[in-house]
Amino acid sequence: MSTVLFVYAKGGPPLGYALSRVAARAAVHLLALSPLPPAVAASAGRRCASVVTAEGPERGDLVSLIVARAQEVGADAVVTFSEYAVVAVAEACAKLGLAGAGPSCALARDKRLMRRVWAQQGVPQPRFRPVADERELHEAAAELRGPLLLKAAWSAGSTAHRIIRSTDEVPAAWRRAREVMAESAGLGYAELHVAGADADFLVEEIVPGTAEGWFGQPGWGDYVSVEGAVVDGVFRPVCLSGRMPTVEPFTERAGITPAALPSDAQQRVVALARRAVDALGLENCGIHTEIKLGADGRMWVIETAARFGGAMTVPQIEEVFGLDLVGMLVDQLLGRAVNWPAEARPAQVARGAAGSLVVLAVDGDGAAWPDRRRWDFPAVRDAAPLSPGSALSVVAENSLPDGTPVPVYDPAAGANTMAALCLLSATDPETVLHDFRNLVDALPRLLPAAGDDTEPLEARS
């Protein structure tokens, strides 16, 4: 039987889901770089041949640690699904002579390098400038056309995003973005391999996105993601996921599979994603590419990651298209034959639709809830205004325990202030969007009041 070393860190699909798919393909040894979610800690011990935890400074050089552990267990493949570990795993695979993302993996992680490559290749994207300190941010703000978006070069989940509308806002934006990256590192949401990555930033022009003219139904967000893989250097698109509009500045609220795009629009989106992915020179990995949609068919590539989409994107794909992407990638890395789709699957062949909703303490317009509430999934499940045939569940390992106060939404912290992650299955993507919009409006009514033992209701600036 083949042996796989699974390197776990925060982010990516839920650990319980991913681990079950890896264990179905091979004997799996788990190397945990983050604490295991309590909801899956016990089952991880049953599913794995071994579980080794290496958290914090004691893990030392991460690549050397992964290489040593892979050699100890005789791994035939090393896999991770976390944004924060992809570079280290790619470098370890290269040292071990195993299939992996390849030496250019950092191009799909460091947004500054990614954008430079795309600029050289003529891939349409927002104008940008790397910034290393407040002075450089001031210079970039004077050169680029506002409003601007400051973002961390190694972040994920819209963490440390700050909108800058005037040069007067530069000092506060720079200070808060740096603070949030430090806070995220403390929570385990930070690059694990590259020293000092939390100090790397870029600033970009905010392009005029619009969903109008792309979808036949109002309420969709103005960007989509192309999900798939790179297989022996060849981009293999699987499907598209749509979005609800983001919460300011650009925090994702919900992903919906499949995206309800007409076939000709999907083909144009996939063609642009192919240009972006091909430019990065990846070898074998999952792929997740986000594309902004504009008026008159314009598009801009926002970013590409050398891993599958996070949250419930991968389980959603398995539910509606019957494709186990985790298992397929493991087979690919082990050198087995894999029947990757010849082209991206259109919405018309999906078996229903599925979406994941990030629970944030803001309404449909992005305004803060008028008072504090406690997370209580049974209360939501029992009274959620869903369409006939729709089913709602909670992803326990990505959610706060019932009874926990819902955090105040912090625009700079993004998804770090989420309360829960919910999964909805429905007859079609339009229904998922409809139900999510109703659910977002209903949540402050459905959840119980937090009471007087919580912190004051005021978002951080």
Short mmCIF file of C-alpha atoms in Angstrom, two decimals:
data_model
loop_
_atom_site.label_atom_id
_atom_site.label_comp_id
_atom_site.label_asym_id
_atom_site.label_seq_id
_atom_site.Cartn_x
_atom_site.Cartn_y
_atom_site.Cartn_z
CA MET A 1 0.00 0.00 0.00
CA SER A 2 1.24 3.50 -0.81
CA THR A 3 2.15 5.92 1.97
CA VAL A 4 1.28 9.62 2.08
CA LEU A 5 2.54 12.28 4.48
CA PHE A 6 -0.29 14.77 5.02
CA VAL A 7 1.03 18.13 6.22
CA TYR A 8 -1.79 19.90 8.03
CA ALA A 9 -2.06 23.60 8.80
CA LYS A 10 -5.01 25.96 9.06
CA GLY A 11 -6.93 26.81 5.92
CA GLY A 12 -8.09 24.68 3.01
CA PRO A 13 -10.98 22.20 3.09
CA PRO A 14 -12.03 20.90 6.52
CA LEU A 15 -9.46 18.48 7.92
CA GLY A 16 -12.00 15.75 8.61
CA TYR A 17 -13.16 15.80 5.00
CA ALA A 18 -9.66 15.91 3.47
CA LEU A 19 -8.22 13.30 5.79
CA SER A 20 -10.93 10.77 4.99
CA ARG A 21 -10.25 11.13 1.26
CA VAL A 22 -6.48 10.81 1.64
CA ALA A 23 -6.86 7.77 3.92
CA ALA A 24 -9.06 6.10 1.31
CA ARG A 25 -6.14 6.21 -1.14
CA ALA A 26 -3.12 5.34 1.01
CA ALA A 27 -1.74 4.80 4.48
CA VAL A 28 -1.56 8.32 5.85
CA HIS A 29 0.82 9.86 8.36
CA LEU A 30 -0.27 13.26 9.67
CA LEU A 31 2.22 16.03 10.40
CA ALA A 32 0.27 18.77 12.18
CA LEU A 33 1.71 22.28 12.05
CA SER A 34 -1.42 23.71 13.71
CA PRO A 35 -3.54 22.33 16.55
CA LEU A 36 -6.01 19.74 15.30
CA PRO A 37 -9.65 20.92 15.42
CA PRO A 38 -11.31 19.31 18.45
CA ALA A 39 -14.11 18.01 16.24
CA VAL A 40 -11.71 15.74 14.33
CA ALA A 41 -8.82 15.10 16.74
CA ALA A 42 -10.11 11.69 17.84
CA SER A 43 -10.97 10.47 14.35
CA ALA A 44 -7.57 11.62 13.07
CA GLY A 45 -5.90 9.20 15.45
CA ARG A 46 -8.04 6.34 14.12
CA ARG A 47 -7.54 7.17 10.45
CA CYS A 48 -3.79 7.78 10.53
CA ALA A 49 -0.88 5.43 10.88
CA SER A 50 0.75 8.17 12.97
CA VAL A 51 0.07 11.71 14.12
CA VAL A 52 3.00 14.01 14.91
CA THR A 53 2.45 17.58 16.08
CA ALA A 54 5.13 20.20 15.47
CA GLU A 55 3.81 23.60 16.47
CA GLY A 56 5.68 26.85 17.05
CA PRO A 57 9.44 27.50 17.13
CA GLU A 58 10.31 23.93 18.10
CA ARG A 59 9.62 22.75 14.56
CA GLY A 60 12.74 24.57 13.30
CA ASP A 61 13.36 24.62 9.57
CA LEU A 62 10.04 23.55 8.11
CA VAL A 63 11.33 22.05 4.87
CA SER A 64 13.90 19.96 6.72
CA LEU A 65 11.21 18.82 9.15
CA ILE A 66 8.91 17.69 6.33
CA VAL A 67 11.75 15.95 4.50
CA ALA A 68 12.87 14.12 7.64
CA ARG A 69 9.36 13.01 8.54
CA ALA A 70 8.66 11.86 4.97
CA GLN A 71 11.82 9.78 5.03
CA GLU A 72 10.96 8.30 8.43
CA VAL A 73 7.57 7.04 7.24
CA GLY A 74 8.70 6.12 3.71
CA ALA A 75 6.28 8.52 2.07
CA ASP A 76 5.50 8.02 -1.60
CA ALA A 77 3.84 11.45 -1.71
CA VAL A 78 3.58 14.54 0.46
CA VAL A 79 0.41 16.63 0.33
CA THR A 80 -1.00 19.75 1.95
CA PHE A 81 -4.18 21.73 1.37
CA SER A 82 -3.19 24.78 3.41
CA GLU A 83 -2.18 28.06 1.80
CA TYR A 84 0.32 28.57 4.60
CA ALA A 85 2.28 25.35 3.95
CA VAL A 86 2.24 24.99 0.14
CA VAL A 87 5.67 26.55 -0.44
CA ALA A 88 7.37 24.44 2.23
CA VAL A 89 5.76 21.24 0.95
CA ALA A 90 6.72 22.06 -2.65
CA GLU A 91 10.35 22.58 -1.63
CA ALA A 92 10.33 19.39 0.44
CA CYS A 93 8.92 17.39 -2.47
CA ALA A 94 11.70 18.71 -4.71
CA LYS A 95 14.33 17.58 -2.19
CA LEU A 96 12.68 14.17 -1.88
CA GLY A 97 12.31 13.70 -5.64
CA LEU A 98 8.52 13.44 -5.31
CA ALA A 99 5.81 14.98 -7.45
CA GLY A 100 4.69 18.40 -6.23
CA ALA A 101 3.87 21.96 -7.17
CA GLY A 102 7.42 22.53 -8.34
CA PRO A 103 10.13 25.17 -7.84
CA SER A 104 7.92 28.06 -8.96
CA CYS A 105 5.32 27.47 -6.23
CA ALA A 106 6.22 30.74 -4.51
CA LEU A 107 4.89 32.58 -7.58
CA ALA A 108 1.43 31.31 -6.64
CA ARG A 109 1.85 32.41 -3.02
CA ASP A 110 3.65 35.76 -2.89
CA LYS A 111 1.22 38.15 -4.55
CA ARG A 112 4.05 40.56 -5.47
CA LEU A 113 5.91 37.90 -7.47
CA MET A 114 2.65 36.64 -8.97
CA ARG A 115 1.69 40.10 -10.21
CA ARG A 116 5.15 40.78 -11.67
CA VAL A 117 5.01 37.58 -13.72
CA TRP A 118 1.55 38.42 -15.00
CA ALA A 119 2.66 41.93 -15.91
CA GLN A 120 5.51 40.45 -17.95
CA GLN A 121 3.08 38.07 -19.69
CA GLY A 122 0.43 40.73 -20.35
CA VAL A 123 -2.22 39.05 -18.18
CA PRO A 124 -4.94 41.63 -17.37
CA GLN A 125 -4.87 42.59 -13.70
CA PRO A 126 -5.24 45.67 -11.51
CA ARG A 127 -2.32 48.10 -11.53
CA PHE A 128 -0.23 47.53 -8.39
CA ARG A 129 2.93 48.41 -6.51
CA PRO A 130 4.82 46.38 -3.88
CA VAL A 131 5.23 48.32 -0.64
CA ALA A 132 7.63 47.61 2.22
CA ASP A 133 6.95 50.57 4.51
CA GLU A 134 4.72 53.57 4.99
CA ARG A 135 6.89 55.79 2.82
CA GLU A 136 6.55 53.44 -0.15
CA LEU A 137 2.80 53.26 0.44
CA HIS A 138 2.61 57.06 0.28
CA GLU A 139 4.57 57.02 -3.00
CA ALA A 140 2.37 54.33 -4.50
CA ALA A 141 -0.80 56.15 -3.42
CA ALA A 142 0.43 59.25 -5.27
CA GLU A 143 1.16 57.26 -8.42
CA LEU A 144 -1.84 54.91 -8.66
CA ARG A 145 -5.48 55.89 -9.26
CA GLY A 146 -7.64 55.60 -6.17
CA PRO A 147 -9.42 54.16 -4.44
CA LEU A 148 -6.70 51.64 -3.58
CA LEU A 149 -6.58 48.32 -1.76
CA LEU A 150 -3.70 47.54 0.58
CA LYS A 151 -3.23 43.82 1.08
CA ALA A 152 -0.63 41.52 2.63
CA ALA A 153 1.44 39.66 0.04
CA TRP A 154 1.21 36.31 1.87
CA SER A 155 -2.25 36.54 3.42
CA ALA A 156 -5.41 34.55 2.73
CA GLY A 157 -9.09 34.99 3.54
CA SER A 158 -9.05 38.75 2.87
CA THR A 159 -7.00 39.27 6.03
CA ALA A 160 -5.33 42.69 6.47
CA HIS A 161 -7.17 44.29 3.55
CA ARG A 162 -7.56 48.07 3.86
CA ILE A 163 -9.22 50.45 1.40
CA ILE A 164 -7.40 53.76 0.96
CA ARG A 165 -9.52 56.56 -0.46
CA SER A 166 -7.13 59.46 0.20
CA THR A 167 -3.49 59.92 1.14
CA ASP A 168 -4.61 61.04 4.60
CA GLU A 169 -5.68 57.44 5.26
CA VAL A 170 -2.25 55.94 4.50
CA PRO A 171 -0.76 56.01 8.04
CA ALA A 172 -3.79 54.40 9.69
CA ALA A 173 -4.15 51.82 6.91
CA TRP A 174 -0.50 50.82 7.16
CA ARG A 175 -0.61 50.58 10.96
CA ARG A 176 -3.82 48.55 11.08
CA ALA A 177 -2.77 46.14 8.31
CA ARG A 178 0.47 45.39 10.17
CA GLU A 179 -1.43 44.86 13.43
CA VAL A 180 -3.85 42.42 11.81
CA MET A 181 -1.07 40.36 10.26
CA ALA A 182 0.53 40.03 13.69
CA GLU A 183 -2.82 39.04 15.18
CA SER A 184 -3.39 36.49 12.40
CA ALA A 185 0.01 34.92 13.03
CA GLY A 186 -1.00 34.44 16.65
CA LEU A 187 -4.14 32.63 15.49
CA GLY A 188 -2.18 30.37 13.12
CA TYR A 189 -3.30 32.11 9.92
CA ALA A 190 0.10 33.09 8.57
CA GLU A 191 2.83 31.86 6.26
CA LEU A 192 4.74 29.07 8.01
CA HIS A 193 7.91 28.88 5.92
CA VAL A 194 9.02 32.34 4.80
CA ALA A 195 10.50 34.41 7.62
CA GLY A 196 9.17 37.96 7.85
CA ALA A 197 6.33 37.31 5.41
CA ASP A 198 3.91 39.28 7.59
CA ALA A 199 5.80 42.47 6.66
CA ASP A 200 5.33 42.08 2.89
CA PHE A 201 2.52 44.10 1.27
CA LEU A 202 1.28 45.41 -2.05
CA VAL A 203 -1.25 48.06 -2.97
CA GLU A 204 -3.45 47.93 -6.06
CA GLU A 205 -6.09 49.92 -7.87
CA ILE A 206 -9.64 48.79 -7.24
CA VAL A 207 -11.01 47.86 -10.64
CA PRO A 208 -14.68 48.63 -11.46
CA GLY A 209 -16.24 45.20 -11.09
CA THR A 210 -19.86 44.42 -11.88
CA ALA A 211 -21.97 41.28 -12.08
CA GLU A 212 -24.44 42.96 -14.44
CA GLY A 213 -24.38 41.40 -17.89
CA TRP A 214 -22.73 38.21 -16.62
CA PHE A 215 -25.54 36.54 -14.64
CA GLY A 216 -29.22 36.22 -15.39
CA GLN A 217 -30.18 36.83 -11.75
CA PRO A 218 -29.39 39.84 -9.53
CA GLY A 219 -27.49 39.38 -6.28
CA TRP A 220 -24.32 37.68 -7.51
CA GLY A 221 -20.89 39.02 -6.61
CA ASP A 222 -18.68 40.55 -9.30
CA TYR A 223 -16.06 37.80 -9.33
CA VAL A 224 -15.78 34.05 -9.79
CA SER A 225 -13.15 31.43 -9.15
CA VAL A 226 -11.92 28.71 -11.48
CA GLU A 227 -11.28 25.46 -9.62
CA GLY A 228 -9.03 22.73 -10.91
CA ALA A 229 -5.51 21.35 -10.91
CA VAL A 230 -2.19 21.50 -12.69
CA VAL A 231 -1.28 18.03 -13.91
CA ASP A 232 2.27 17.47 -15.14
CA GLY A 233 2.43 21.17 -15.97
CA VAL A 234 -0.92 21.29 -17.76
CA PHE A 235 -3.85 23.32 -16.41
CA ARG A 236 -6.95 21.15 -15.95
CA PRO A 237 -10.00 23.30 -15.08
CA VAL A 238 -12.79 21.48 -13.28
CA CYS A 239 -15.58 24.03 -12.73
CA LEU A 240 -16.41 27.59 -11.70
CA SER A 241 -17.67 28.82 -8.35
CA GLY A 242 -19.70 32.00 -7.96
CA ARG A 243 -19.90 34.39 -5.03
CA MET A 244 -22.22 36.64 -3.13
CA PRO A 245 -21.02 40.25 -3.00
CA THR A 246 -18.14 40.71 -0.57
CA VAL A 247 -18.36 42.62 2.71
CA GLU A 248 -16.21 45.76 2.79
CA PRO A 249 -13.36 45.84 2.18
CA PHE A 250 -13.37 42.51 0.29
CA THR A 251 -14.25 39.80 2.80
CA GLU A 252 -15.87 36.77 1.20
CA ARG A 253 -19.33 35.94 2.48
CA ALA A 254 -20.31 32.91 0.40
CA GLY A 255 -19.10 30.64 -2.36
CA ILE A 256 -21.58 28.80 -4.58
CA THR A 257 -20.91 25.79 -6.83
CA PRO A 258 -21.51 25.90 -9.72
CA ALA A 259 -21.44 29.51 -10.87
CA ALA A 260 -24.58 30.23 -12.89
CA LEU A 261 -22.72 31.62 -15.91
CA PRO A 262 -23.75 31.02 -19.53
CA SER A 263 -21.43 28.61 -21.34
CA ASP A 264 -19.81 31.26 -23.55
CA ALA A 265 -18.99 33.43 -20.54
CA GLN A 266 -17.57 30.42 -18.69
CA GLN A 267 -15.32 29.60 -21.63
CA ARG A 268 -13.91 33.14 -21.69
CA VAL A 269 -13.28 33.07 -17.95
CA VAL A 270 -11.52 29.71 -18.17
CA ALA A 271 -9.37 30.94 -21.06
CA LEU A 272 -8.15 33.85 -18.95
CA ALA A 273 -7.53 31.59 -15.98
CA ARG A 274 -5.44 29.34 -18.22
CA ARG A 275 -3.24 32.27 -19.22
CA ALA A 276 -2.72 33.19 -15.58
CA VAL A 277 -1.95 29.65 -14.42
CA ASP A 278 0.30 28.79 -17.35
CA ALA A 279 2.41 31.87 -16.65
CA LEU A 280 3.34 30.55 -13.20
CA GLY A 281 4.99 27.32 -14.38
CA LEU A 282 3.49 24.98 -11.77
CA GLU A 283 3.83 21.19 -11.99
CA ASN A 284 1.36 19.12 -9.92
CA CYS A 285 -1.04 20.77 -7.47
CA GLY A 286 -4.57 21.93 -6.89
CA ILE A 287 -5.39 25.35 -8.35
CA HIS A 288 -7.76 28.14 -7.39
CA THR A 289 -7.90 31.29 -9.56
CA GLU A 290 -10.05 34.33 -8.79
CA ILE A 291 -11.22 36.58 -11.63
CA LYS A 292 -12.94 39.93 -11.34
CA LEU A 293 -15.81 40.58 -13.77
CA GLY A 294 -16.38 43.98 -15.34
CA ALA A 295 -18.63 45.79 -17.77
CA ASP A 296 -18.60 44.93 -21.48
CA GLY A 297 -16.95 41.57 -20.86
CA ARG A 298 -13.81 42.97 -19.22
CA MET A 299 -11.97 40.73 -16.74
CA TRP A 300 -8.99 41.00 -14.41
CA VAL A 301 -7.12 38.19 -12.67
CA ILE A 302 -6.96 38.83 -8.92
CA GLU A 303 -4.86 35.88 -7.74
CA THR A 304 -4.02 32.22 -8.20
CA ALA A 305 -3.19 29.74 -5.44
CA ALA A 306 -1.35 26.44 -5.81
CA ARG A 307 -4.01 24.62 -3.79
CA PHE A 308 -7.70 23.91 -3.96
CA GLY A 309 -10.25 26.53 -2.93
CA GLY A 310 -10.79 26.86 0.81
CA ALA A 311 -13.82 26.56 3.06
CA MET A 312 -16.25 24.04 1.51
CA THR A 313 -15.33 24.53 -2.15
CA VAL A 314 -13.93 21.01 -2.57
CA PRO A 315 -16.81 19.22 -0.78
CA GLN A 316 -19.25 21.30 -2.85
CA ILE A 317 -17.58 20.11 -6.05
CA GLU A 318 -17.84 16.49 -4.93
CA GLU A 319 -21.51 16.94 -4.06
CA VAL A 320 -22.62 18.51 -7.33
CA PHE A 321 -20.16 17.05 -9.86
CA GLY A 322 -19.19 13.77 -8.19
CA LEU A 323 -15.47 14.58 -8.34
CA ASP A 324 -13.30 13.82 -5.32
CA LEU A 325 -10.54 16.36 -5.99
CA VAL A 326 -8.56 15.44 -2.87
CA GLY A 327 -8.47 11.78 -3.84
CA MET A 328 -7.70 12.62 -7.45
CA LEU A 329 -4.73 14.78 -6.47
CA VAL A 330 -3.38 12.10 -4.14
CA ASP A 331 -3.61 9.56 -6.96
CA GLN A 332 -1.85 12.01 -9.28
CA LEU A 333 1.00 12.55 -6.83
CA LEU A 334 1.33 8.78 -6.41
CA GLY A 335 1.70 8.33 -10.17
CA ARG A 336 -1.64 6.64 -10.69
CA ALA A 337 -3.86 7.23 -13.73
CA VAL A 338 -6.46 9.94 -13.04
CA ASN A 339 -9.40 10.82 -15.27
CA TRP A 340 -9.29 14.61 -14.99
CA PRO A 341 -12.10 16.45 -16.81
CA ALA A 342 -11.24 17.46 -20.36
CA GLU A 343 -12.83 20.88 -19.76
CA ALA A 344 -14.56 22.79 -17.00
CA ARG A 345 -17.91 21.27 -16.11
CA PRO A 346 -20.81 23.63 -16.92
CA ALA A 347 -23.64 24.33 -14.51
CA GLN A 348 -26.03 22.42 -16.75
CA VAL A 349 -24.49 19.03 -15.84
CA ALA A 350 -24.40 19.64 -12.08
CA ARG A 351 -26.50 17.53 -9.73
CA GLY A 352 -28.08 20.44 -7.92
CA ALA A 353 -25.92 23.07 -6.26
CA ALA A 354 -24.14 23.72 -2.97
CA GLY A 355 -22.81 26.77 -1.22
CA SER A 356 -20.92 27.71 1.93
CA LEU A 357 -21.82 30.79 3.97
CA VAL A 358 -19.43 32.56 6.32
CA VAL A 359 -21.45 33.90 9.24
CA LEU A 360 -20.41 37.50 9.92
CA ALA A 361 -22.13 40.04 12.18
CA VAL A 362 -23.23 42.24 9.27
CA ASP A 363 -26.43 42.45 7.26
CA GLY A 364 -26.88 42.10 3.52
CA ASP A 365 -25.64 45.64 2.93
CA GLY A 366 -22.56 45.14 5.10
CA ALA A 367 -23.89 47.16 8.07
CA ALA A 368 -23.16 45.89 11.58
CA TRP A 369 -25.89 44.11 13.50
CA PRO A 370 -27.66 46.46 15.96
CA ASP A 371 -26.79 44.25 18.95
CA ARG A 372 -24.67 41.26 19.91
CA ARG A 373 -25.91 37.73 19.29
CA ARG A 374 -24.76 34.24 20.26
CA TRP A 375 -24.07 31.55 17.69
CA ASP A 376 -26.69 28.79 17.94
CA PHE A 377 -26.94 26.52 14.92
CA PRO A 378 -30.04 24.57 16.09
CA ALA A 379 -31.90 27.88 16.31
CA VAL A 380 -30.83 28.74 12.78
CA ARG A 381 -31.53 25.30 11.36
CA ASP A 382 -35.02 25.07 12.84
CA ALA A 383 -36.24 28.47 11.61
CA ALA A 384 -34.08 29.29 8.57
CA PRO A 385 -36.17 30.67 5.67
CA LEU A 386 -35.13 28.07 3.09
CA SER A 387 -36.69 27.00 -0.20
CA PRO A 388 -38.38 23.58 -0.50
CA GLY A 389 -35.70 20.93 -1.01
CA SER A 390 -32.89 23.00 0.48
CA ALA A 391 -30.87 21.59 3.40
CA LEU A 392 -28.61 23.50 5.79
CA SER A 393 -25.78 22.07 7.91
CA VAL A 394 -22.90 23.50 9.95
CA VAL A 395 -19.21 22.74 9.50
CA ALA A 396 -18.34 22.13 13.13
CA GLU A 397 -14.56 22.35 12.85
CA ASN A 398 -14.86 25.78 11.22
CA SER A 399 -17.46 27.16 13.62
CA LEU A 400 -17.62 28.49 17.16
CA PRO A 401 -19.38 26.29 19.75
CA ASP A 402 -23.07 26.99 20.19
CA GLY A 403 -23.57 29.69 22.81
CA THR A 404 -20.44 31.65 21.87
CA PRO A 405 -20.93 35.38 21.20
CA VAL A 406 -20.67 36.22 17.51
CA PRO A 407 -17.56 38.38 17.06
CA VAL A 408 -17.93 42.00 16.05
CA TYR A 409 -17.01 42.26 12.38
CA ASP A 410 -13.64 43.89 11.84
CA PRO A 411 -13.09 44.96 8.20
CA ALA A 412 -9.32 44.63 8.53
CA ALA A 413 -9.44 41.18 10.11
CA GLY A 414 -11.82 39.79 7.47
CA ALA A 415 -12.65 36.13 7.94
CA ASN A 416 -10.84 36.08 11.30
CA THR A 417 -14.06 37.51 12.77
CA MET A 418 -16.37 34.81 11.43
CA ALA A 419 -18.67 32.94 13.79
CA ALA A 420 -19.44 29.86 11.73
CA LEU A 421 -19.38 28.18 8.34
CA CYS A 422 -22.64 26.74 7.02
CA LEU A 423 -23.24 24.47 4.04
CA LEU A 424 -26.40 24.65 1.96
CA SER A 425 -27.54 22.09 -0.62
CA ALA A 426 -30.27 23.08 -3.07
CA THR A 427 -31.75 22.34 -6.47
CA ASP A 428 -29.72 24.93 -8.39
CA PRO A 429 -27.26 27.80 -7.82
CA GLU A 430 -29.96 30.43 -8.12
CA THR A 431 -31.78 28.84 -5.19
CA VAL A 432 -28.60 28.74 -3.10
CA LEU A 433 -28.11 32.46 -3.70
CA HIS A 434 -31.76 33.20 -2.90
CA ASP A 435 -31.67 31.20 0.34
CA PHE A 436 -28.37 32.71 1.46
CA ARG A 437 -29.67 36.24 0.95
CA ASN A 438 -32.73 35.43 3.04
CA LEU A 439 -30.61 33.72 5.68
CA VAL A 440 -28.22 36.67 6.01
CA ASP A 441 -31.19 38.97 6.63
CA ALA A 442 -32.75 36.56 9.13
CA LEU A 443 -29.71 35.70 11.27
CA PRO A 444 -30.01 38.61 13.75
CA ARG A 445 -33.60 37.52 14.42
CA LEU A 446 -32.87 33.81 14.64
CA LEU A 447 -29.87 33.97 16.98
CA PRO A 448 -30.38 34.58 20.72
CA ALA A 449 -29.20 37.82 22.30
CA ALA A 450 -25.70 37.71 23.74
CA GLY A 451 -26.60 39.35 27.05
CA ASP A 452 -24.52 41.70 29.14
CA ASP A 453 -21.39 39.57 29.58
CA THR A 454 -19.85 40.39 26.20
CA GLU A 455 -17.44 43.08 25.12
CA PRO A 456 -18.84 46.49 24.03
CA LEU A 457 -20.46 46.54 20.59
CA GLU A 458 -17.95 48.55 18.58
CA ALA A 459 -15.88 47.42 15.62
CA ARG A 460 -12.21 48.25 15.59
CA SER A 461 -11.11 50.94 13.16
#
